[in-house]
Coordinates of C-alpha atoms in Angstrom, one line a residue:
Chain A
M1 CA 112.3 -79.1 86.3
K2 CA 109.5 -79.0 83.8
R3 CA 107.7 -76.6 86.0
T4 CA 110.7 -74.3 86.2
I5 CA 111.2 -74.3 82.5
F6 CA 107.6 -73.5 82.1
W7 CA 107.7 -70.5 84.3
M8 CA 110.9 -69.3 82.7
L9 CA 109.2 -69.4 79.4
I10 CA 106.3 -67.5 80.8
L11 CA 108.6 -64.8 82.2
T12 CA 110.7 -64.5 79.1
V13 CA 108.0 -64.5 76.5
S14 CA 104.7 -62.9 77.6
F15 CA 101.2 -64.0 77.6
S16 CA 97.6 -63.8 76.7
F17 CA 94.4 -65.6 76.0
V18 CA 93.7 -65.7 72.4
E19 CA 90.7 -66.9 70.6
F20 CA 90.5 -65.2 67.2
F21 CA 92.5 -62.0 67.9
P22 CA 93.4 -61.3 64.3
K23 CA 89.9 -60.9 63.1
D24 CA 89.9 -57.2 63.8
A25 CA 93.5 -56.1 63.8
E26 CA 93.5 -52.7 62.2
A27 CA 97.0 -51.9 63.3
I28 CA 98.2 -51.6 59.8
P29 CA 101.6 -50.4 58.9
T30 CA 100.4 -49.4 55.5
F31 CA 99.0 -46.2 57.1
A32 CA 102.3 -45.7 59.0
R33 CA 104.1 -45.8 55.7
K34 CA 101.6 -43.5 54.0
Y35 CA 101.9 -40.8 56.6
Q36 CA 105.4 -41.6 57.7
T37 CA 104.3 -41.7 61.3
S38 CA 104.6 -44.2 64.1
C39 CA 102.0 -46.8 65.0
S40 CA 101.7 -45.0 68.3
T41 CA 100.1 -42.0 66.5
C42 CA 96.9 -44.0 66.4
H43 CA 97.5 -47.0 68.6
I44 CA 98.1 -47.4 72.3
A45 CA 98.9 -51.0 71.8
M46 CA 97.7 -52.6 68.7
P47 CA 94.8 -53.1 68.1
K48 CA 93.7 -50.7 70.9
R49 CA 93.5 -47.3 69.4
N50 CA 93.8 -43.9 71.1
A51 CA 91.1 -41.3 70.4
F52 CA 92.9 -40.0 67.4
G53 CA 93.2 -43.4 65.9
D54 CA 89.5 -43.9 66.5
A55 CA 88.7 -40.7 64.7
F56 CA 91.0 -41.8 61.8
R57 CA 89.1 -45.0 61.5
R58 CA 85.7 -43.4 61.8
L59 CA 86.5 -40.9 59.1
G60 CA 87.4 -43.6 56.7
Y61 CA 91.1 -43.8 57.4
R62 CA 91.6 -40.1 56.9
I63 CA 93.5 -37.8 59.3
P64 CA 91.0 -35.3 60.9
G65 CA 91.3 -31.8 59.6
G66 CA 92.8 -32.3 56.1
D67 CA 94.2 -35.7 55.4
E68 CA 96.0 -34.8 52.2
T69 CA 98.4 -32.4 53.9
Y70 CA 99.8 -35.3 56.0
V71 CA 100.2 -37.8 53.3
K72 CA 104.0 -38.2 52.7
E73 CA 103.7 -40.7 49.9
K74 CA 102.5 -38.8 47.0
P75 CA 99.7 -40.9 45.5
V76 CA 99.4 -41.8 41.9
S77 CA 97.0 -39.4 40.2
L78 CA 94.2 -40.9 38.2
G79 CA 93.3 -37.4 37.0
A80 CA 94.2 -34.0 38.3
E81 CA 91.6 -32.7 40.8
A82 CA 90.7 -29.9 38.4
W83 CA 89.1 -32.5 36.1
K84 CA 86.1 -32.4 38.4
K85 CA 85.2 -29.2 36.6
M86 CA 84.9 -31.3 33.4
W87 CA 82.4 -33.8 34.8
P88 CA 80.2 -35.3 33.4
E89 CA 82.4 -35.1 30.3
T90 CA 85.1 -37.1 32.0
I91 CA 85.7 -39.7 34.7
W92 CA 85.8 -38.2 38.2
P93 CA 89.5 -37.9 39.2
G94 CA 90.9 -40.2 41.9
V95 CA 94.2 -41.5 43.2
L96 CA 95.9 -44.8 43.8
P97 CA 98.2 -45.3 46.8
A98 CA 101.8 -44.8 45.8
T99 CA 102.9 -48.2 47.0
V100 CA 100.8 -51.4 47.1
P101 CA 98.9 -50.9 50.4
I102 CA 99.8 -54.2 51.9
S103 CA 100.9 -55.0 55.4
F104 CA 101.4 -58.2 57.4
Y105 CA 100.6 -59.2 60.9
G106 CA 102.2 -62.2 62.6
H107 CA 101.3 -63.9 65.9
Q108 CA 103.3 -66.5 67.8
R109 CA 102.2 -68.0 71.1
F110 CA 103.0 -70.4 73.8
I111 CA 100.1 -71.9 75.7
W112 CA 99.7 -73.6 79.1
T113 CA 96.4 -75.3 79.7
E114 CA 95.3 -76.6 83.1
D115 CA 94.5 -80.4 83.2
A116 CA 95.2 -81.0 79.5
N117 CA 97.2 -83.9 78.1
A118 CA 99.6 -81.5 76.5
K119 CA 99.8 -78.8 79.1
T120 CA 102.3 -76.8 77.2
T121 CA 102.3 -76.1 73.5
F122 CA 104.3 -73.8 71.2
D123 CA 101.7 -72.5 68.8
A124 CA 104.0 -70.7 66.4
P125 CA 103.1 -69.4 64.1
H126 CA 99.6 -69.0 65.4
E127 CA 98.7 -67.0 62.4
L128 CA 99.9 -64.8 59.6
E129 CA 97.6 -62.2 58.1
M130 CA 97.8 -59.8 55.1
L131 CA 96.1 -56.5 55.7
I132 CA 95.2 -53.9 53.1
G133 CA 93.9 -50.4 53.6
G134 CA 93.9 -47.0 52.1
N135 CA 92.0 -44.4 50.1
W136 CA 91.1 -43.9 46.5
G137 CA 90.9 -40.1 46.8
E138 CA 89.3 -38.4 49.7
K139 CA 85.9 -39.8 49.5
I140 CA 86.5 -43.5 49.1
S141 CA 88.3 -45.8 51.6
F142 CA 88.9 -49.5 51.6
F143 CA 90.0 -52.1 54.1
G144 CA 90.7 -55.8 53.9
E145 CA 92.1 -58.6 56.0
W146 CA 93.1 -62.0 54.7
L147 CA 94.2 -64.8 56.9
L148 CA 97.2 -66.4 55.2
Y149 CA 97.7 -69.0 57.8
E150 CA 95.8 -70.2 60.9
K151 CA 95.0 -73.7 61.7
A152 CA 91.5 -73.0 62.9
F153 CA 90.4 -71.7 59.6
A154 CA 90.4 -74.2 56.7
D155 CA 87.7 -72.5 54.5
D156 CA 88.9 -69.7 52.3
R157 CA 85.7 -67.8 53.1
D158 CA 86.5 -67.9 56.8
K159 CA 90.0 -66.7 56.1
L160 CA 88.7 -63.5 54.5
G161 CA 88.1 -61.3 57.6
D162 CA 87.1 -58.0 56.1
L163 CA 86.9 -56.6 52.7
F164 CA 84.9 -53.5 52.3
V165 CA 84.8 -50.2 50.5
Q166 CA 83.5 -47.1 52.4
F167 CA 82.1 -44.1 50.6
N168 CA 82.7 -41.1 52.8
D169 CA 81.0 -37.8 53.3
L170 CA 77.8 -38.5 51.4
L171 CA 76.5 -35.2 52.8
G172 CA 78.9 -33.0 51.0
N173 CA 81.8 -31.4 52.9
R174 CA 81.0 -32.5 56.4
P175 CA 83.7 -35.1 57.1
G176 CA 82.3 -38.3 58.4
M177 CA 78.7 -37.2 58.8
L178 CA 77.3 -39.9 56.6
N179 CA 79.3 -42.8 55.2
L180 CA 78.3 -46.0 53.4
K181 CA 80.2 -49.2 53.9
F182 CA 79.7 -52.1 51.5
G183 CA 81.3 -55.4 51.7
K184 CA 82.2 -57.8 54.5
F185 CA 82.9 -56.4 57.9
E186 CA 82.1 -56.6 61.6
T187 CA 78.9 -54.8 62.0
G188 CA 78.7 -51.4 63.8
A189 CA 76.7 -53.1 66.6
S190 CA 79.9 -54.3 68.1
H191 CA 82.7 -52.8 66.1
G192 CA 84.5 -49.7 67.2
F193 CA 83.9 -49.9 70.9
K194 CA 85.5 -51.9 73.7
D195 CA 85.7 -55.1 71.7
D196 CA 87.7 -53.4 69.0
N197 CA 89.7 -51.4 71.6
R198 CA 90.5 -54.2 74.0
L199 CA 94.0 -55.0 75.2
T200 CA 93.4 -58.7 75.5
P201 CA 93.6 -60.9 72.5
S202 CA 90.5 -62.6 73.7
H203 CA 87.2 -60.9 73.1
P204 CA 84.8 -59.9 75.9
M205 CA 82.0 -62.4 76.2
P206 CA 79.1 -60.2 75.3
Y207 CA 80.5 -59.8 71.8
D208 CA 81.7 -63.3 71.5
Y209 CA 79.1 -65.7 72.9
T210 CA 76.8 -67.9 70.9
V211 CA 73.6 -69.7 71.8
T212 CA 73.2 -73.4 71.4
G213 CA 69.9 -74.6 70.0
G214 CA 68.6 -71.2 68.7
G215 CA 68.4 -69.7 65.3
T216 CA 72.1 -68.9 64.9
D217 CA 75.5 -70.0 65.9
K218 CA 76.9 -66.5 65.2
S219 CA 78.3 -64.2 67.8
L220 CA 77.7 -60.5 67.7
R221 CA 81.1 -59.8 66.3
T222 CA 80.9 -62.2 63.4
K223 CA 81.9 -60.7 60.1
Q224 CA 78.9 -60.2 57.8
A225 CA 78.3 -59.3 54.2
G226 CA 76.1 -56.3 53.7
L227 CA 75.7 -52.5 53.9
E228 CA 76.2 -50.1 56.7
L229 CA 75.5 -46.4 57.1
N230 CA 77.5 -44.8 59.7
G231 CA 78.6 -41.3 60.7
I232 CA 79.2 -38.6 63.3
I233 CA 76.9 -35.8 64.1
K234 CA 78.3 -32.6 65.7
S235 CA 81.5 -34.5 66.8
W236 CA 80.0 -36.1 69.9
F237 CA 77.2 -38.4 68.6
E238 CA 77.9 -41.4 66.4
Y239 CA 75.6 -43.9 64.8
A240 CA 75.7 -47.0 62.7
F241 CA 73.0 -49.1 61.3
G242 CA 72.8 -51.5 58.5
I243 CA 71.6 -54.7 56.8
V244 CA 73.5 -57.9 56.4
N245 CA 73.0 -61.4 55.2
G246 CA 73.3 -62.8 58.6
N247 CA 75.1 -65.9 57.6
G248 CA 78.6 -64.8 58.4
T249 CA 81.0 -66.2 55.9
T250 CA 78.6 -68.6 54.3
D251 CA 76.2 -67.8 51.5
D252 CA 72.8 -66.5 52.5
N253 CA 69.9 -69.0 52.3
N254 CA 67.0 -66.7 52.5
S255 CA 65.6 -63.3 51.4
D256 CA 65.3 -62.0 55.0
K257 CA 68.2 -59.9 56.1
D258 CA 69.6 -59.1 59.5
L259 CA 69.5 -55.6 60.9
F260 CA 71.7 -53.9 63.4
Y261 CA 72.3 -50.5 65.0
R262 CA 74.5 -48.7 67.4
V263 CA 74.3 -45.1 68.7
A264 CA 76.7 -43.5 71.2
Y265 CA 77.4 -40.2 72.8
K266 CA 80.7 -39.0 74.1
F267 CA 81.1 -36.5 76.9
G268 CA 84.5 -34.7 76.9
G269 CA 87.8 -35.7 75.4
M270 CA 88.4 -35.7 71.7
G271 CA 85.4 -35.7 69.4
F272 CA 84.5 -38.8 67.5
D273 CA 85.7 -36.9 64.4
G274 CA 89.0 -35.8 66.0
S275 CA 87.8 -32.3 66.7
G276 CA 89.5 -30.6 69.6
G277 CA 92.5 -32.8 69.1
E278 CA 96.1 -32.2 68.3
S279 CA 97.9 -32.6 65.0
P280 CA 99.7 -35.9 64.3
E281 CA 103.0 -34.1 64.8
Q282 CA 101.9 -33.1 68.3
L283 CA 100.5 -36.5 69.0
V284 CA 103.6 -38.6 68.3
M285 CA 105.5 -39.6 71.4
K286 CA 103.3 -37.5 73.6
D287 CA 100.6 -38.5 76.0
N288 CA 98.4 -39.3 73.1
W289 CA 96.8 -42.2 75.0
R290 CA 95.0 -39.7 77.3
D291 CA 91.4 -38.9 76.4
D292 CA 89.4 -37.9 79.6
S293 CA 85.9 -38.7 78.6
I294 CA 82.8 -40.8 79.1
T295 CA 81.1 -42.6 76.3
V296 CA 77.7 -44.3 76.5
G297 CA 76.2 -46.4 73.8
T298 CA 73.4 -48.8 73.0
F299 CA 73.3 -51.4 70.3
G300 CA 71.2 -54.1 68.8
Y301 CA 71.2 -56.9 66.3
F302 CA 68.1 -58.6 64.9
G303 CA 68.5 -61.9 63.2
Y304 CA 66.1 -63.4 60.7
P305 CA 67.5 -66.7 59.6
S306 CA 64.3 -68.0 58.1
N307 CA 64.1 -69.8 54.8
K308 CA 61.4 -71.6 52.8
S309 CA 62.3 -75.1 54.1
T310 CA 62.6 -74.3 57.8
P311 CA 60.4 -72.3 60.2
D312 CA 61.6 -69.0 61.5
E313 CA 64.0 -69.0 64.5
N314 CA 64.5 -65.3 64.8
Y315 CA 66.8 -63.9 67.5
R316 CA 67.9 -60.6 68.8
R317 CA 70.7 -59.1 70.9
L318 CA 70.2 -55.8 72.7
G319 CA 72.9 -54.1 74.8
V320 CA 74.3 -51.0 76.4
D321 CA 77.9 -50.1 76.9
L322 CA 79.8 -47.6 78.9
R323 CA 83.4 -46.4 78.8
F324 CA 85.1 -44.1 81.3
Q325 CA 88.6 -42.7 80.6
Y326 CA 90.6 -40.6 83.0
D327 CA 94.3 -40.0 82.8
R328 CA 95.9 -43.5 82.7
I329 CA 92.7 -45.4 83.6
D330 CA 90.4 -46.8 81.0
L331 CA 87.2 -48.5 82.5
G332 CA 84.5 -50.0 80.4
G333 CA 81.8 -52.5 80.3
A334 CA 78.8 -53.8 78.4
V335 CA 75.7 -55.9 78.9
V336 CA 73.8 -57.8 76.3
F337 CA 70.5 -59.4 76.5
G338 CA 69.6 -62.1 74.0
K339 CA 66.4 -63.9 72.9
D340 CA 66.4 -66.8 70.5
E341 CA 63.2 -68.3 69.2
V342 CA 63.2 -72.1 69.1
V343 CA 60.7 -73.9 66.9
G344 CA 58.5 -76.2 68.9
G345 CA 60.2 -75.1 72.1
K346 CA 60.7 -72.4 74.6
D347 CA 62.6 -69.3 73.6
I348 CA 66.1 -69.2 75.0
K349 CA 66.9 -66.0 76.9
S350 CA 70.5 -65.2 77.5
S351 CA 72.6 -62.4 78.9
S352 CA 76.2 -61.5 79.1
F353 CA 78.3 -58.7 80.5
F354 CA 81.8 -57.7 81.2
V355 CA 83.5 -55.0 83.3
D356 CA 87.0 -54.1 82.3
A357 CA 89.8 -52.1 83.9
Q358 CA 92.9 -51.0 82.1
Y359 CA 95.9 -49.1 83.4
L360 CA 98.7 -47.5 81.5
F361 CA 101.8 -47.7 83.7
Y362 CA 104.1 -46.5 80.9
P363 CA 103.3 -46.1 77.3
W364 CA 105.0 -49.5 76.8
L365 CA 103.6 -51.3 79.8
L366 CA 99.8 -51.8 80.3
G367 CA 97.8 -53.9 82.6
N368 CA 94.2 -55.2 82.2
V369 CA 91.8 -57.1 84.3
R370 CA 88.3 -58.1 83.1
Y371 CA 85.4 -60.0 84.7
E372 CA 82.9 -61.5 82.4
A373 CA 79.9 -63.8 82.4
K374 CA 77.3 -65.3 80.2
E375 CA 74.0 -66.9 81.4
F376 CA 71.3 -68.9 79.6
D377 CA 67.9 -70.1 80.7
S378 CA 68.5 -73.3 78.9
T379 CA 70.8 -76.3 79.4
Q380 CA 73.7 -74.3 78.0
E381 CA 76.5 -73.8 80.6
D382 CA 76.7 -70.5 82.4
I383 CA 80.2 -69.2 82.6
N384 CA 82.0 -66.7 84.8
A385 CA 85.6 -65.9 84.1
V386 CA 88.4 -63.5 85.0
V387 CA 90.9 -62.4 82.5
A388 CA 94.2 -60.7 83.4
N389 CA 96.6 -59.4 80.9
V390 CA 100.0 -57.6 80.9
T391 CA 101.1 -56.0 77.7
I392 CA 104.6 -54.9 76.9
L393 CA 105.5 -52.9 73.8
Q394 CA 109.0 -53.7 72.8
R395 CA 108.5 -51.5 69.8
A396 CA 105.4 -49.7 68.5
N397 CA 104.9 -52.6 66.1
L398 CA 106.1 -55.4 68.4
R399 CA 104.0 -56.4 71.2
W400 CA 104.4 -59.1 73.9
N401 CA 101.6 -60.0 76.2
V402 CA 100.7 -62.6 78.9
E403 CA 97.2 -63.4 79.5
Y404 CA 95.7 -65.6 82.2
N405 CA 92.2 -66.8 81.9
H406 CA 90.6 -68.2 85.0
Y407 CA 87.2 -69.8 85.2
I408 CA 85.4 -69.3 88.4
E409 CA 83.8 -72.7 88.3
D410 CA 86.2 -75.6 87.5
S411 CA 83.5 -77.2 85.4
D412 CA 83.4 -74.2 83.1
G413 CA 86.7 -75.0 81.5
N414 CA 90.4 -75.3 82.0
D415 CA 92.4 -72.2 83.1
T416 CA 94.9 -71.1 80.5
V417 CA 98.0 -69.0 80.3
K418 CA 99.0 -67.8 76.9
A419 CA 102.1 -65.9 76.0
N420 CA 101.8 -63.9 72.8
L421 CA 104.2 -62.2 70.5
M422 CA 102.5 -60.1 67.9
F423 CA 104.1 -58.0 65.2
A424 CA 103.1 -56.0 62.2
F425 CA 105.2 -54.8 59.3
Chain B
M1 CA 126.3 44.1 28.6
Q2 CA 126.9 43.8 32.2
I3 CA 124.7 41.5 34.3
S4 CA 123.8 43.0 37.5
R5 CA 124.9 41.3 40.7
T6 CA 121.3 41.1 41.8
A7 CA 120.4 39.2 38.7
I8 CA 123.2 36.7 39.3
Y9 CA 122.0 36.2 42.9
I10 CA 118.5 35.6 41.7
V11 CA 119.5 33.1 39.0
C12 CA 121.7 31.3 41.6
W13 CA 118.9 31.1 44.0
V14 CA 116.5 29.8 41.4
I15 CA 118.9 27.1 40.4
A16 CA 119.6 26.1 44.0
L17 CA 115.9 26.0 44.9
T18 CA 115.1 24.1 41.7
F19 CA 117.8 21.5 42.5
F20 CA 116.6 21.3 46.1
A21 CA 113.0 20.8 45.0
V22 CA 113.9 18.2 42.4
T23 CA 116.1 16.1 44.7
N24 CA 113.7 16.4 47.5
S25 CA 110.8 15.3 45.4
L26 CA 112.8 12.4 44.0
S27 CA 113.7 11.1 47.4
A28 CA 110.2 11.5 48.5
F29 CA 109.0 9.5 45.5
A30 CA 111.5 6.8 46.4
D31 CA 110.1 6.5 49.9
E32 CA 106.5 6.3 48.9
S33 CA 106.6 2.6 48.8
G34 CA 106.6 0.0 51.5
T35 CA 106.7 -3.7 52.1
I36 CA 104.1 -6.3 53.1
K37 CA 105.5 -9.3 55.0
G38 CA 103.6 -12.1 56.5
V39 CA 102.7 -15.7 56.9
V40 CA 99.8 -17.9 55.8
E41 CA 99.2 -20.4 58.5
T42 CA 98.1 -23.6 56.9
P43 CA 99.7 -27.0 56.5
W44 CA 98.7 -26.9 52.9
V45 CA 101.6 -24.6 52.0
K46 CA 104.0 -27.5 52.6
R47 CA 102.6 -29.0 49.4
Y48 CA 101.0 -26.3 47.5
E49 CA 102.1 -22.6 47.5
A50 CA 99.6 -19.9 48.3
L51 CA 99.4 -16.7 46.3
V52 CA 99.1 -13.5 48.3
Y53 CA 98.2 -10.4 46.3
I54 CA 96.7 -6.9 46.5
E55 CA 93.3 -7.1 45.0
N56 CA 93.1 -3.6 43.5
V57 CA 95.4 -0.6 43.3
K58 CA 93.1 2.2 42.3
G59 CA 93.8 4.7 39.7
T60 CA 96.6 2.9 38.0
E61 CA 96.8 0.8 34.9
F62 CA 99.6 -1.8 35.0
P63 CA 100.9 -2.7 31.6
P64 CA 101.8 -6.4 30.9
P65 CA 105.5 -7.2 30.8
K66 CA 107.3 -6.8 27.5
E67 CA 108.7 -10.3 27.7
N68 CA 106.2 -13.1 27.8
P69 CA 106.3 -15.3 30.9
F70 CA 106.2 -19.0 30.1
M71 CA 104.3 -22.0 31.3
S72 CA 106.4 -24.9 30.4
Q73 CA 105.4 -28.6 30.2
K74 CA 108.3 -30.7 31.3
S75 CA 108.2 -34.3 32.6
L76 CA 104.4 -34.2 32.4
V77 CA 104.3 -31.4 34.9
F78 CA 103.4 -27.7 34.5
K79 CA 106.3 -25.5 35.5
P80 CA 105.7 -23.3 37.3
Y81 CA 102.7 -24.9 38.9
I82 CA 101.2 -21.5 39.7
L83 CA 101.9 -18.5 37.5
P84 CA 100.5 -15.1 38.7
I85 CA 100.4 -12.5 35.9
V86 CA 99.0 -9.1 35.3
K87 CA 95.9 -8.7 33.2
G88 CA 96.7 -8.5 29.5
T89 CA 99.8 -10.6 29.7
T90 CA 100.6 -13.1 27.0
V91 CA 101.9 -16.4 28.2
D92 CA 104.1 -18.8 26.2
F93 CA 103.1 -22.5 26.6
T94 CA 106.2 -24.4 25.6
N95 CA 106.2 -28.1 25.3
N96 CA 109.6 -29.1 26.7
D97 CA 108.6 -32.8 26.9
D98 CA 109.3 -35.6 24.6
V99 CA 105.6 -36.2 24.1
S100 CA 102.7 -34.1 22.7
H101 CA 100.4 -32.1 24.9
N102 CA 97.0 -30.6 24.6
I103 CA 96.6 -27.8 27.1
F104 CA 93.2 -26.3 27.8
S105 CA 91.2 -24.6 30.5
P106 CA 88.0 -26.1 31.8
P107 CA 84.7 -24.3 32.5
G108 CA 84.8 -21.8 35.3
S109 CA 88.2 -20.5 34.3
A110 CA 88.7 -16.7 33.8
K111 CA 89.9 -17.5 30.3
R112 CA 88.6 -20.5 28.2
F113 CA 91.0 -21.8 25.6
N114 CA 92.2 -25.0 24.0
L115 CA 95.6 -25.1 22.4
G116 CA 95.0 -28.4 20.6
I117 CA 97.6 -31.1 20.4
Y118 CA 101.1 -29.7 19.8
G119 CA 104.4 -31.4 19.6
V120 CA 107.8 -31.3 21.2
G121 CA 109.5 -27.9 21.3
V122 CA 106.4 -26.1 20.1
T123 CA 105.3 -22.8 21.8
R124 CA 101.8 -21.6 21.7
T125 CA 100.6 -18.4 23.2
V126 CA 97.5 -17.2 25.0
T127 CA 96.7 -13.6 26.2
F128 CA 94.8 -13.4 29.4
D129 CA 92.5 -10.4 29.5
G130 CA 90.2 -11.3 32.3
L131 CA 90.9 -11.3 36.0
G132 CA 90.7 -14.5 38.0
E133 CA 91.8 -18.1 38.1
V134 CA 92.6 -20.1 35.0
T135 CA 92.9 -23.8 35.5
L136 CA 95.3 -25.6 33.2
L137 CA 94.7 -29.2 32.2
C138 CA 96.1 -31.5 29.5
N139 CA 93.8 -33.6 27.5
V140 CA 96.5 -36.2 26.8
H141 CA 97.8 -36.5 30.4
S142 CA 95.0 -36.4 32.9
E143 CA 97.2 -36.1 35.9
M144 CA 98.7 -32.8 34.8
S145 CA 97.3 -29.6 36.2
G146 CA 98.4 -26.0 36.8
F147 CA 97.1 -22.6 37.5
I148 CA 97.4 -19.1 36.0
I149 CA 96.1 -16.4 38.2
V150 CA 95.3 -13.1 36.4
L151 CA 95.7 -10.1 38.7
Q152 CA 95.1 -6.4 38.4
N153 CA 98.6 -5.4 39.5
P154 CA 102.0 -6.8 40.0
Y155 CA 102.0 -6.7 43.8
F156 CA 101.9 -10.4 44.7
A157 CA 104.0 -13.1 46.1
L158 CA 104.0 -16.9 46.5
T159 CA 104.5 -18.4 49.9
D160 CA 107.5 -20.6 50.8
K161 CA 107.1 -24.0 52.4
K162 CA 106.5 -22.4 55.8
G163 CA 103.9 -20.0 54.5
N164 CA 106.1 -16.9 54.6
F165 CA 105.7 -14.3 51.9
E166 CA 107.0 -10.8 51.1
I167 CA 105.7 -8.2 48.7
K168 CA 108.1 -5.3 48.0
N169 CA 107.7 -1.9 46.5
V170 CA 104.1 -1.5 47.3
P171 CA 102.8 2.1 46.9
A172 CA 101.8 3.5 50.3
G173 CA 98.1 3.1 50.8
T174 CA 95.3 1.0 52.2
Y175 CA 94.6 -2.2 50.4
K176 CA 92.7 -5.5 50.5
L177 CA 95.2 -8.2 50.7
K178 CA 93.9 -11.5 49.5
I179 CA 95.1 -15.1 49.3
W180 CA 94.4 -17.6 46.6
H181 CA 95.1 -21.3 47.2
E182 CA 93.8 -24.2 45.2
K183 CA 92.6 -26.0 48.4
L184 CA 91.3 -23.1 50.3
K185 CA 88.5 -20.5 50.0
D186 CA 89.7 -17.0 49.3
A187 CA 90.5 -15.0 52.4
S188 CA 91.4 -11.3 52.7
Q189 CA 92.6 -8.8 55.2
E190 CA 93.0 -5.0 55.1
V191 CA 96.5 -3.9 55.1
V192 CA 98.0 -0.4 55.5
V193 CA 101.2 0.2 53.7
E194 CA 103.3 3.2 54.9
A195 CA 106.2 4.6 52.9
G196 CA 109.5 3.1 53.9
K197 CA 107.9 0.7 56.4
T198 CA 107.0 -3.0 56.5
A199 CA 103.5 -4.0 57.2
S200 CA 103.0 -7.4 58.9
V201 CA 100.1 -9.7 58.1
E202 CA 99.0 -13.1 59.4
F203 CA 96.4 -15.3 57.8
K204 CA 95.6 -17.5 60.7
K205 CA 94.7 -21.2 60.4
N206 CA 91.2 -20.8 61.8
E207 CA 90.4 -18.1 59.2
L208 CA 91.2 -20.4 56.3
K209 CA 88.4 -22.7 55.2
S210 CA 88.7 -25.6 52.8
R211 CA 87.1 -25.1 49.4

């Protein structure tokens, strides 16, 4: 009987495997309200974006080809644009969003865990987040994410996911060519590619794994405080590099900073800056999920966690990624190689990879299978796993999904099935 | 004295020919103008009108209107937002608000002026004697802005929300048709206006560049 109830719940709810999904949800209804457009203009299934949504993010939350013409909520003027002619005799004019740019994201889930004391658990609410985002005029953007509720995060600093301001178009009128991000954010080494555009609530291992006994307990996707320069050159080449504290949410304990980079090139499809694309009016309710293209990238992160009282235990992560999109198929993968210095011991070498296949059956029904692994030349356990996910969009802002996480070796962990209901408003 | 029959014939013929010539020339004069109709293809026109105008009609001086056009300030907004005028026109700046304003034009304007602070119901005037764009700002309310565009001739039109425009009664000839838009660089096209006909013009999206 219990088993029957369990499977009924699975069938009626929907599932997934969730670690810290909310940490990069950028499906933010604030933008939907601002432009009076559907979430599906930018998202295939939140947080996975289509090419247009990616361009929107890269340009600092501006619609490619003239953002202002699409803004339906007339912003509050902090000075008519013509005041620019009076500078430096006056403050440079700007705008405030017409409404407070706040959205919320909720996540409920039901979990089944193999060989656990409590095999079934209702984890509802799993979390509640407040999201903010918008622009102060054309050249300045902001984004923030505050976890209002999640059991796993007790510290307020952990609850603040992102809070950054991005200064756009530092090279004059070339949109997105050079931008400066300042604040707390996921570094460009991992942000913006498959991790950010996954269908699964769980993160692919290469971006998520940590090394035990090395200089850091931070994963590649950890939010960091610092500066990032990013941009797009001639539509098809993108770059990001920057400098961050390296300590994640905690205060830095040394003067050495961590460095990171990512460069990528896209062949075909819509340009990183939205060039060659269709207008938002054309995109809504059309095949806006299609972006036949190949994207290749390489990234790196160099950690310098030294301080005066402890010896250096520097570490690095170097990786390459690849994404192939054709019609309804979205294939991707990445491999990361790590090296962590250990004081008085042997360096720990690690590697992790994933390959991922997604298929869009209908715009409201998507499937996803991923194989992933992480290996260490230390006593840390190697892990191989398969993740399968089915996503159903009941509405553009209401998503169900079922995710099954299977470990190849029983000793690597308990298999789990998680049903998730995610919504944003 | 008897007027000869021949003389009467001649006078009648002269009158008839004169009448014919006059009426003929009048109708010809009436048909010497045409219409320019077209569209400015940019999403900007949904929010801000574009001004389409003939840059120069040679050999003619166009006097300013006898009655001054007005640029009102109402509810902290310039009305109209864009006011095209002919060179030499005097514009009335009337404060129809319940608060004071201080209208001025910043550097780069075709006419620099500062009206100072003036109260409710007060009208101040400015004569615009140079061609080009005049930006209007208010020193008291920084969100207010408007434009006066000073033109050589009265052949102009503002677009509707779809970018359509129509300029009527344009003398036949070949002209440079230009657009002014606060968000776009100036663009122009040559247009041939034929008497009694309508010339069609399209300013295509890819020809229009942001300022």
